[in-house]
CSV table of C-alpha atoms in Angstrom, one decimal:
chain,number,residue,atom,x,y,z
A,1,MET,CA,15.2,-7.9,33.7
A,2,ASP,CA,15.1,-8.3,30.2
A,3,SER,CA,11.4,-7.7,30.4
A,4,GLN,CA,11.7,-4.5,32.2
A,5,ARG,CA,13.6,-2.9,29.3
A,6,LYS,CA,11.8,-0.2,27.0
A,7,PRO,CA,10.8,-1.5,23.6
A,8,ARG,CA,12.8,-0.4,20.7
A,9,LEU,CA,11.7,2.3,18.5
A,10,MET,CA,10.8,0.0,15.4
A,11,GLU,CA,9.0,-2.4,18.1
A,12,ARG,CA,7.0,0.7,19.1
A,13,VAL,CA,6.3,1.4,15.6
A,14,ARG,CA,5.0,-1.9,14.7
A,15,ARG,CA,3.1,-2.3,17.7
A,16,THR,CA,1.2,1.2,17.3
A,17,LEU,CA,0.5,0.0,13.4
A,18,ARG,CA,-1.1,-3.2,14.5
A,19,THR,CA,-2.8,-1.7,17.4
A,20,LYS,CA,-4.5,0.9,14.8
A,21,ARG,CA,-5.0,-1.9,12.4
A,22,TYR,CA,-3.1,-1.0,9.8
A,23,SER,CA,-2.6,-3.3,6.8
A,24,ARG,CA,0.7,-5.4,6.9
A,25,ARG,CA,1.9,-3.7,3.5
A,26,THR,CA,1.3,-0.2,5.0
A,27,GLU,CA,3.3,-1.5,8.1
A,28,LYS,CA,6.2,-2.6,5.9
A,29,SER,CA,6.1,0.4,3.9
A,30,TYR,CA,6.1,2.7,7.0
A,31,CYS,CA,9.0,0.8,8.5
A,32,TYR,CA,11.0,1.2,5.8
A,33,TRP,CA,10.7,4.7,5.4
A,34,ILE,CA,11.2,5.3,9.1
A,35,ARG,CA,14.5,3.3,9.0
A,36,TYR,CA,15.4,5.3,5.7
A,37,PHE,CA,14.9,8.6,7.4
A,38,ILE,CA,17.1,7.3,10.5
A,39,ARG,CA,19.8,6.1,8.2
A,40,PHE,CA,20.0,9.3,6.3
A,41,HIS,CA,20.6,11.1,9.3
A,42,GLY,CA,23.5,9.1,10.6
A,43,LEU,CA,21.4,7.0,12.9
A,44,GLN,CA,20.3,9.9,15.0
A,45,HIS,CA,17.3,9.1,17.1
A,46,PRO,CA,14.1,11.0,15.7
A,47,ALA,CA,13.0,12.2,18.9
A,48,ALA,CA,16.2,14.3,18.8
A,49,MET,CA,15.3,15.7,15.4
A,50,ASP,CA,12.9,18.6,14.2
A,51,ALA,CA,11.1,19.9,10.9
A,52,ARG,CA,14.6,20.8,9.5
A,53,GLU,CA,15.6,17.2,9.4
A,54,VAL,CA,12.2,16.0,7.8
A,55,ARG,CA,12.4,18.7,5.2
A,56,SER,CA,16.0,18.0,4.2
A,57,PHE,CA,15.2,14.2,4.0
A,58,LEU,CA,11.9,14.8,2.0
A,59,GLU,CA,14.0,17.2,-0.4
A,60,HIS,CA,16.6,14.7,-0.7
A,61,LEU,CA,14.0,12.2,-1.9
A,62,ALA,CA,12.9,14.6,-4.5
A,63,VAL,CA,16.0,16.1,-5.9
A,64,GLU,CA,18.5,13.6,-5.5
A,65,ARG,CA,16.5,10.3,-5.5
A,66,HIS,CA,13.9,11.5,-8.2
A,67,VAL,CA,11.2,9.7,-6.6
A,68,ALA,CA,7.7,9.9,-7.5
A,69,ALA,CA,5.4,12.4,-5.8
A,70,ALA,CA,3.4,9.5,-4.1
A,71,THR,CA,6.5,7.7,-2.9
A,72,GLN,CA,7.5,11.1,-1.2
A,73,ASN,CA,4.0,11.6,0.2
A,74,GLN,CA,4.3,8.1,1.5
A,75,ALA,CA,7.6,8.8,3.1
A,76,LEU,CA,6.0,12.0,4.6
A,77,ASN,CA,2.9,10.0,6.0
A,78,ALA,CA,5.3,7.6,7.6
A,79,ILE,CA,7.4,10.1,9.5
A,80,VAL,CA,4.3,12.1,10.6
A,81,PHE,CA,2.8,8.8,11.8
A,82,LEU,CA,6.1,8.0,13.7
A,83,TYR,CA,6.0,11.6,15.4
A,84,ARG,CA,2.7,11.8,16.1
A,85,ARG,CA,1.5,8.5,17.0
A,86,VAL,CA,4.6,6.6,18.5
A,87,LEU,CA,6.9,9.5,19.8
A,88,GLU,CA,3.7,11.4,20.7
A,89,GLN,CA,5.7,14.9,19.9
A,90,PRO,CA,5.2,17.6,17.4
A,91,ILE,CA,7.1,17.3,14.3
A,92,GLY,CA,7.0,21.1,13.9
A,93,ASN,CA,6.5,23.3,10.8
A,94,ILE,CA,8.0,21.4,7.7
A,95,GLY,CA,7.5,24.4,5.8
A,96,ALA,CA,7.9,24.6,2.1
A,97,VAL,CA,9.4,21.6,0.8
A,98,THR,CA,10.6,20.8,-2.8
A,99,ARG,CA,7.9,18.4,-4.0
A,100,ALA,CA,8.4,15.7,-6.4
A,101,ARG,CA,6.9,16.3,-10.0
A,102,ARG,CA,3.4,14.6,-10.7
A,103,THR,CA,3.7,13.3,-14.1
A,104,ARG,CA,0.9,13.7,-16.3
A,105,ARG,CA,-0.5,10.8,-17.8
A,106,LEU,CA,-3.3,9.9,-19.7
A,107,PRO,CA,-5.1,6.6,-18.6
A,108,VAL,CA,-4.9,3.7,-20.9
A,109,VAL,CA,-8.1,2.0,-21.1
A,110,LEU,CA,-9.1,-1.0,-23.4
A,111,SER,CA,-12.1,-0.9,-25.1
A,112,HIS,CA,-14.7,-3.7,-24.2
A,113,ALA,CA,-14.0,-5.6,-27.4
A,114,GLU,CA,-10.4,-5.4,-26.7
A,115,VAL,CA,-11.0,-6.8,-23.0
A,116,LEU,CA,-12.7,-9.6,-24.6
A,117,ARG,CA,-9.9,-10.7,-26.9
A,118,VAL,CA,-7.8,-10.8,-24.2
A,119,LEU,CA,-9.9,-13.0,-21.8
A,120,ALA,CA,-10.5,-15.1,-24.8
A,121,CYS,CA,-6.6,-15.7,-24.7
A,122,MET,CA,-6.8,-16.9,-21.1
A,123,ARG,CA,-7.7,-20.2,-19.8
A,124,GLY,CA,-8.8,-22.3,-16.6
A,125,ASP,CA,-8.3,-20.3,-13.0
A,126,ILE,CA,-6.5,-17.5,-14.6
A,127,ARG,CA,-9.5,-16.3,-16.8
A,128,LEU,CA,-11.8,-16.7,-13.8
A,129,LEU,CA,-9.7,-14.6,-11.9
A,130,ALA,CA,-9.3,-11.9,-14.5
A,131,GLU,CA,-13.1,-12.0,-15.3
A,132,ARG,CA,-13.8,-11.4,-11.6
A,133,MET,CA,-11.4,-8.6,-11.7
A,134,TYR,CA,-12.7,-6.9,-14.8
A,135,GLY,CA,-16.7,-7.6,-13.9
A,136,SER,CA,-16.5,-6.9,-10.3
A,137,GLY,CA,-13.7,-3.9,-9.8
A,138,LEU,CA,-11.8,-6.2,-7.4
A,139,ARG,CA,-8.1,-5.7,-6.7
A,140,VAL,CA,-5.5,-8.3,-7.4
A,141,THR,CA,-5.0,-9.0,-3.8
A,142,GLU,CA,-8.4,-9.0,-3.4
A,143,VAL,CA,-9.2,-11.8,-6.1
A,144,SER,CA,-6.1,-13.8,-5.0
A,145,ARG,CA,-8.0,-14.1,-1.6
A,146,LEU,CA,-11.1,-15.8,-3.0
A,147,ARG,CA,-11.8,-19.3,-2.5
A,148,ARG,CA,-13.2,-21.4,-5.2
A,149,LYS,CA,-16.3,-22.3,-3.0
A,150,ALA,CA,-16.9,-18.6,-2.8
A,151,VAL,CA,-17.6,-18.4,-6.6
A,152,GLY,CA,-20.6,-20.5,-8.1
A,153,VAL,CA,-20.7,-21.1,-11.9
A,154,VAL,CA,-24.5,-21.3,-13.1
A,155,ARG,CA,-25.2,-22.9,-16.4
A,156,GLN,CA,-27.8,-21.0,-18.6
A,157,SER,CA,-29.7,-22.0,-21.7
A,158,GLY,CA,-30.7,-19.8,-24.4
A,159,ALA,CA,-28.0,-17.1,-23.4
A,160,SER,CA,-27.5,-14.4,-26.1
A,161,GLY,CA,-25.3,-11.5,-26.3
A,162,ALA,CA,-22.5,-11.4,-23.9
A,163,ARG,CA,-23.5,-14.1,-22.4
A,164,ALA,CA,-23.5,-16.3,-25.5
A,165,ALA,CA,-21.2,-18.8,-23.4
A,166,GLY,CA,-24.0,-19.8,-21.3
A,167,VAL,CA,-22.2,-19.4,-18.3
A,168,ARG,CA,-22.9,-17.1,-15.5
A,169,PHE,CA,-21.2,-16.4,-12.2
A,170,GLU,CA,-22.8,-15.7,-9.0
A,171,TRP,CA,-21.6,-15.1,-5.4
A,172,ARG,CA,-22.1,-17.9,-2.7
A,173,ASP,CA,-21.7,-17.4,1.1
A,174,ALA,CA,-18.5,-18.7,1.8
A,175,ALA,CA,-20.0,-20.8,4.4
A,176,SER,CA,-22.1,-22.9,1.9
């Protein structure tokens, strides 16, 4: 008889996220915001709520919690996913919501010489990973998943300029 029960809401959310091949980090984040939304409204089931409750939750995040704009957008995306994909019911018109302020930041970029000085302070695998990130634009999670076999080191003779160290990296097929 237990196998006949209807899956609980968060089980349905996780199953839908995995079926649609969302990343594990997105799954974790969406589940957090959905649980926060439900707790914010006194454990009321989302199917019984409408756009008013969504608007009050988003305004709470912006006005009282002072979250960043990206955080508020992430919470909104999680709730929209819940209503559209899991509950399959319209959320309604949320209307004008107090938006979290986007902070204006100037990008902090190191010059090429500064990057080389930072890399010179590193040794071993950490340096190799940092060079891969800088040279190829890989993200931290992407470079941390690399296997040592996937990156080959080729010694060069007569290297000059940026390759004065005489080392060049090349990608190998993971199977080789």
